[in-house]
CSV table of C-alpha atoms and ligand atoms in Angstrom, one decimal:
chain,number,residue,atom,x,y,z
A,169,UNK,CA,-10.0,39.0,-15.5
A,170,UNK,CA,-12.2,36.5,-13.9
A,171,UNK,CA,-10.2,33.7,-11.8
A,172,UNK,CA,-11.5,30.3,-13.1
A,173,UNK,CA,-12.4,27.7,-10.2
A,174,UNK,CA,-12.8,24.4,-11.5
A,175,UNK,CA,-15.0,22.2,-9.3
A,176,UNK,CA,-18.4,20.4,-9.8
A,177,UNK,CA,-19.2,21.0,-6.1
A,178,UNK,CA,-21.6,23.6,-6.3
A,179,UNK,CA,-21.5,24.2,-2.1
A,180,UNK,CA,-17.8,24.5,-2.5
A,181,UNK,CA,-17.9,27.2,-5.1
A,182,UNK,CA,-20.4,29.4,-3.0
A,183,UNK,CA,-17.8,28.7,0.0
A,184,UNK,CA,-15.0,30.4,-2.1
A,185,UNK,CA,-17.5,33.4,-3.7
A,186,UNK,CA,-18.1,34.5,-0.5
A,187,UNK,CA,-14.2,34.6,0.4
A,188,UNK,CA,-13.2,35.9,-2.7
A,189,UNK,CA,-16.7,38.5,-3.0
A,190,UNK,CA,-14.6,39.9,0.1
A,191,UNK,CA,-11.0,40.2,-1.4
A,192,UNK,CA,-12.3,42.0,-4.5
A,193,UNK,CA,-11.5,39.4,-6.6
A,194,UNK,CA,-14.1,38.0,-9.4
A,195,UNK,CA,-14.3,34.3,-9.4
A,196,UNK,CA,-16.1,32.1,-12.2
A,197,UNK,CA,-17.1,28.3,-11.8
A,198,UNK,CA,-16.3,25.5,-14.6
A,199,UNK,CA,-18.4,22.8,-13.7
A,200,UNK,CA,-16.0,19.9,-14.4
A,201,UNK,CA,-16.0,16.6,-12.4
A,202,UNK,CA,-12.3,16.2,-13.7
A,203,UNK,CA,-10.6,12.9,-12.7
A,204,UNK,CA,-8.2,12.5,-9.8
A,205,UNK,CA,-5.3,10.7,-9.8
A,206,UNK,CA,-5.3,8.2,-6.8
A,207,UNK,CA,-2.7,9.4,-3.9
A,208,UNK,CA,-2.6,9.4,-0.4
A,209,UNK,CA,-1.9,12.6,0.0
A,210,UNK,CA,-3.7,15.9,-0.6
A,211,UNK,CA,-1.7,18.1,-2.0
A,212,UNK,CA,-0.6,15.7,-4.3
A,213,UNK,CA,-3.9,15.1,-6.0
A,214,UNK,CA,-4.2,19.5,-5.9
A,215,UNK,CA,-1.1,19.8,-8.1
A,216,UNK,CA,-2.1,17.0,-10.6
A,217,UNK,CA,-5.9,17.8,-11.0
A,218,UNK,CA,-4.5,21.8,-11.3
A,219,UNK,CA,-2.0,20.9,-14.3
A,220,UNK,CA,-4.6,18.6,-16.2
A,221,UNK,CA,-7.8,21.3,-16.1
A,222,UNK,CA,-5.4,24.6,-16.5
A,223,UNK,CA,-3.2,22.1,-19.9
A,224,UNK,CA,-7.2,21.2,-21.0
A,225,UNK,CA,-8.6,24.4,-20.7
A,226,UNK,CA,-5.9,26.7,-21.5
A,227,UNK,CA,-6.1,29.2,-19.1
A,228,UNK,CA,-5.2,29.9,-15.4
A,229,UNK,CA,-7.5,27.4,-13.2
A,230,UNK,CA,-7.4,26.5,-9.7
A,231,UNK,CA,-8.8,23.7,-7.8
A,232,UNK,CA,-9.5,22.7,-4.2
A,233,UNK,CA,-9.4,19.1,-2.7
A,234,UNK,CA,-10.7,18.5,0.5
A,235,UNK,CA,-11.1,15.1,3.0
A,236,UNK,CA,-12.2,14.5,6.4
A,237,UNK,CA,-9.5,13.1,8.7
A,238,UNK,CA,-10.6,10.6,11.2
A,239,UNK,CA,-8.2,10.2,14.2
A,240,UNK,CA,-9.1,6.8,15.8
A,241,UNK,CA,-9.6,5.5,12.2
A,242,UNK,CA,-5.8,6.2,11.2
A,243,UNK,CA,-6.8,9.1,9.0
A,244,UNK,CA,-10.0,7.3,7.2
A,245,UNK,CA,-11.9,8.7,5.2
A,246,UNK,CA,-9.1,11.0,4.1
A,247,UNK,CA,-8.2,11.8,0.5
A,248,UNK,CA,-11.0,8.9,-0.4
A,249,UNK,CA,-13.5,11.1,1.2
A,250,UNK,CA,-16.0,11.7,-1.7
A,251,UNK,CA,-16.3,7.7,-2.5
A,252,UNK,CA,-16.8,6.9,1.3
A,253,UNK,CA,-19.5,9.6,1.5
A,254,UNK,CA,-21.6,8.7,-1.5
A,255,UNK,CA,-21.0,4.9,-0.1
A,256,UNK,CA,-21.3,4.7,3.7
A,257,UNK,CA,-22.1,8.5,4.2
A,258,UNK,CA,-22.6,9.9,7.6
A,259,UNK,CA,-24.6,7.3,9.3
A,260,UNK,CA,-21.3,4.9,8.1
A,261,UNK,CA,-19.0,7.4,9.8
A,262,UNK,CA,-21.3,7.2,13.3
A,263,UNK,CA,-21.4,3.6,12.8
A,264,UNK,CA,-17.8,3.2,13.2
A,265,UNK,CA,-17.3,6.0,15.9
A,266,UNK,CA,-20.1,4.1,17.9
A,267,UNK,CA,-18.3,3.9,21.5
A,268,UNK,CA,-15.0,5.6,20.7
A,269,UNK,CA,-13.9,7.6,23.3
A,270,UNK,CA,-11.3,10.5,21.0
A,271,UNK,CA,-13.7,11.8,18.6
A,272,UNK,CA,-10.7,13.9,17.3
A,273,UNK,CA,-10.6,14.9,13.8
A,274,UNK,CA,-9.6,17.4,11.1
A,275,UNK,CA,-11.0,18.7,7.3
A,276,UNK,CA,-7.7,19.2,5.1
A,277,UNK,CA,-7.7,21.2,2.2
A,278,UNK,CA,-5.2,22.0,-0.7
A,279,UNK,CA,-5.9,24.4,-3.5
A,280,UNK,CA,-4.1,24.2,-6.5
A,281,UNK,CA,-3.5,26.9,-9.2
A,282,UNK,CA,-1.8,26.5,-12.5
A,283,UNK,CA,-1.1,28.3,-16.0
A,284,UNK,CA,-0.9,26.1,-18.8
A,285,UNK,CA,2.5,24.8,-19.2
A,286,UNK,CA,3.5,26.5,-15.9
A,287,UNK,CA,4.5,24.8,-12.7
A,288,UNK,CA,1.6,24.5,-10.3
A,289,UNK,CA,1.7,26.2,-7.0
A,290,UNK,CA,-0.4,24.5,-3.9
A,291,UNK,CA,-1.6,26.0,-0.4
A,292,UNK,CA,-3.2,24.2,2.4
A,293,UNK,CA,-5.4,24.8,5.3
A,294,UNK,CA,-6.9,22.5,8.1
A,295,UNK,CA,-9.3,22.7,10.7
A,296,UNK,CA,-9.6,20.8,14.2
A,297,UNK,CA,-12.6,19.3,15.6
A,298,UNK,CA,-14.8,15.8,16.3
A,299,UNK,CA,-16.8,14.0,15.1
A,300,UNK,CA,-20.2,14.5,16.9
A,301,UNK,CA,-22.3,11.7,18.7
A,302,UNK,CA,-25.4,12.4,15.8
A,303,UNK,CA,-26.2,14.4,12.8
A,304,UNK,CA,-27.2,17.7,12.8
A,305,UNK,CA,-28.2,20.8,10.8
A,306,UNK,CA,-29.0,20.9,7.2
A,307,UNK,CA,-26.6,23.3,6.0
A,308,UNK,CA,-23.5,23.0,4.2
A,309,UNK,CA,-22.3,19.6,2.5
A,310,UNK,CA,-20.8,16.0,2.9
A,311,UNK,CA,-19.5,15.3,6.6
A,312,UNK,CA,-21.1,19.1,7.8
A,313,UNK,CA,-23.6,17.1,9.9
A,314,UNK,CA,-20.8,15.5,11.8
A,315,UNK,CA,-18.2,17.6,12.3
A,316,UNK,CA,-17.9,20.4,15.3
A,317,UNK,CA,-14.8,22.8,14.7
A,318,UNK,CA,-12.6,23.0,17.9
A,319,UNK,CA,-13.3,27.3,18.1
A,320,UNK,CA,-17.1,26.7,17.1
A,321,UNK,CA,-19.8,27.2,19.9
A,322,UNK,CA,-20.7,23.2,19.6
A,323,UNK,CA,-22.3,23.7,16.5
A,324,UNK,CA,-21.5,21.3,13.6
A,325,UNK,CA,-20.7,23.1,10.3
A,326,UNK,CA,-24.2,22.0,8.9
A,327,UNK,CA,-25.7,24.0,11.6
A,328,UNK,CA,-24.1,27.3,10.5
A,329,UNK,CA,-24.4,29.6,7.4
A,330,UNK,CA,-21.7,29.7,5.0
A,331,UNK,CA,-19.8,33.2,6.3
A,332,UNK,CA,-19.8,31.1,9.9
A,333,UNK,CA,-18.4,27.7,8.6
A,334,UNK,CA,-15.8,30.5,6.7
A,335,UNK,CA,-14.3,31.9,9.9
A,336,UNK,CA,-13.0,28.1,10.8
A,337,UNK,CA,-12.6,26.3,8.0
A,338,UNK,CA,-9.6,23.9,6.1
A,339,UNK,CA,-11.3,25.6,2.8
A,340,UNK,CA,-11.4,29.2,3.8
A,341,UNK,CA,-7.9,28.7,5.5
A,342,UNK,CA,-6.4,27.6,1.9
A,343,UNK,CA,-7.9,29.6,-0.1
A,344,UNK,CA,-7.5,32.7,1.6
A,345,UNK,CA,-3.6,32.0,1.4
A,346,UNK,CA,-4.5,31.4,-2.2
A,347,UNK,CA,-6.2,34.7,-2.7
A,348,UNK,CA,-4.0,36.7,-0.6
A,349,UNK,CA,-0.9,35.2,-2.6
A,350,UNK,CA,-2.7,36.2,-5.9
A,351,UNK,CA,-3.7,39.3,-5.2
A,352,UNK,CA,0.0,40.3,-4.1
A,353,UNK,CA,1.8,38.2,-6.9
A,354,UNK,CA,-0.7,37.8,-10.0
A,355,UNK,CA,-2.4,40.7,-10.1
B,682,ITT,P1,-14.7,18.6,-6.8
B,682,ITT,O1,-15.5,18.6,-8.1
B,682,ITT,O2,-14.3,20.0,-6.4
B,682,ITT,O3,-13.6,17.6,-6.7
B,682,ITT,P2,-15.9,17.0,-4.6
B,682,ITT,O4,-17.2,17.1,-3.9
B,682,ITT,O5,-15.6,15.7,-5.4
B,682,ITT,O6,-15.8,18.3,-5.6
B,682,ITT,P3,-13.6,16.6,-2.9
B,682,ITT,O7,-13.1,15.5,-3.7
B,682,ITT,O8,-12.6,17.7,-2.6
B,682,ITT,O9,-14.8,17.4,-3.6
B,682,ITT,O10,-14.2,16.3,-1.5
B,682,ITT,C1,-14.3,15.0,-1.1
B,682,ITT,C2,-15.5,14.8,-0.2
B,682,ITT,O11,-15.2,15.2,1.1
B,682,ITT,C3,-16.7,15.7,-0.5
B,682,ITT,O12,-17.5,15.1,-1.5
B,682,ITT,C4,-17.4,15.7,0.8
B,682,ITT,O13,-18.2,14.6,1.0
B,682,ITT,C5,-16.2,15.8,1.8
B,682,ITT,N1,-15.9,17.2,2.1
B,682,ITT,C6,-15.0,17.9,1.6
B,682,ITT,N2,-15.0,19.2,2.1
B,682,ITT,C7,-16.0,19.2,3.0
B,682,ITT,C8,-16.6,20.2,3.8
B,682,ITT,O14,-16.2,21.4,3.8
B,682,ITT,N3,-17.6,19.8,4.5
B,682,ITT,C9,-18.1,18.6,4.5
B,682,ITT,N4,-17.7,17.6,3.8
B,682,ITT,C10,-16.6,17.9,3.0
């Protein structure tokens, strides 16, 4: 049976084909821009937006939330990623990294499964990196443009294909913890 992978993000969804394509598991999209409660913390949000879709749909869902963590900005954008993109966007983010020295940052990500009326489970992943002095590549999605991974070759995720950006990323971390878990326990 088809895992269902509830996310209107449709760059996301082709992330996690290609990770699950691998595993031998069949993934299906539901095209849902669900509501997230407001919390500070990831894997928070994962386990709440996972119970709502899996009680609303009535099957076995999972989700994935994912934010940009800026060090010399205290962890901003963070879990309000998604508002701060479609509001300041990239150009925002370079405007207030203009002149900062630690350009550290990290993408977070929690996935979150549930079966209706079950207790969710949630796994993480994170990748290192900084935030990059301009824009580049087209690829990819969100904060790609800006963001070079730590064991990348300099490239920013928006300057690689989606099997590269897999090798490093917060996503593919979590969900390949999800998979692996699923395949072992669920199936
Ligand atoms: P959902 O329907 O799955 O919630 P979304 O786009 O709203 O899709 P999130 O809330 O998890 O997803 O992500 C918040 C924002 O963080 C997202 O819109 C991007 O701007 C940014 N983001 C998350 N993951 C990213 C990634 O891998 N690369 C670049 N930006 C990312």
């Amino acid at each position: 049976m088809a895992l269902t992978f509830v996310t209107s993000n449709q760059h996301k969804f082709e992330e996690v084909s290609e990770l699950a394509r691998k595993l031998g598991v069949e993934i299906v999209q539901y095209k849902w821009r669900y509501t997230e409660i407001q919390a500070d913390d990831l894997e928070e949000i994962a386990r709440a937006s996972a119970m709502e879709v899996s009680a609303k749909l009535g099957r076995p869902c999972f989700v994935e939330d994912a934010g940009l963590f800026v060090k010399a900005l205290n962890g901003f954008p963070g879990p309000y990623s998604n508002y701060i993109f479609r509001t300041i966007g990239n150009p925002g983010i370079l405007k207030l990294m203009s002149g900062v020295k630690d350009r550290s940052a990290e993408f977070r990500s929690a996935v979150g499964y549930c079966e209706p009326g079950e207790e969710p489970v949630v796994f993480v992943g994170r990748v290192e990196g900084r935030i990059a002095e301009e824009a580049r590549g087209t690829g990819g999605f969100g904060f790609d443009p800006i963001f070079i991974a730590l064991e990348s070759d300099g490239r920013t995720f928006a300057e690689m294909v989606v099997s590269e950006k897999n090798l490093y990323s917060h996503r593919a971390r979590a969900v390949d913890r999800f998979l692996n878990w699923f395949i072992e326990v669920k199936r």
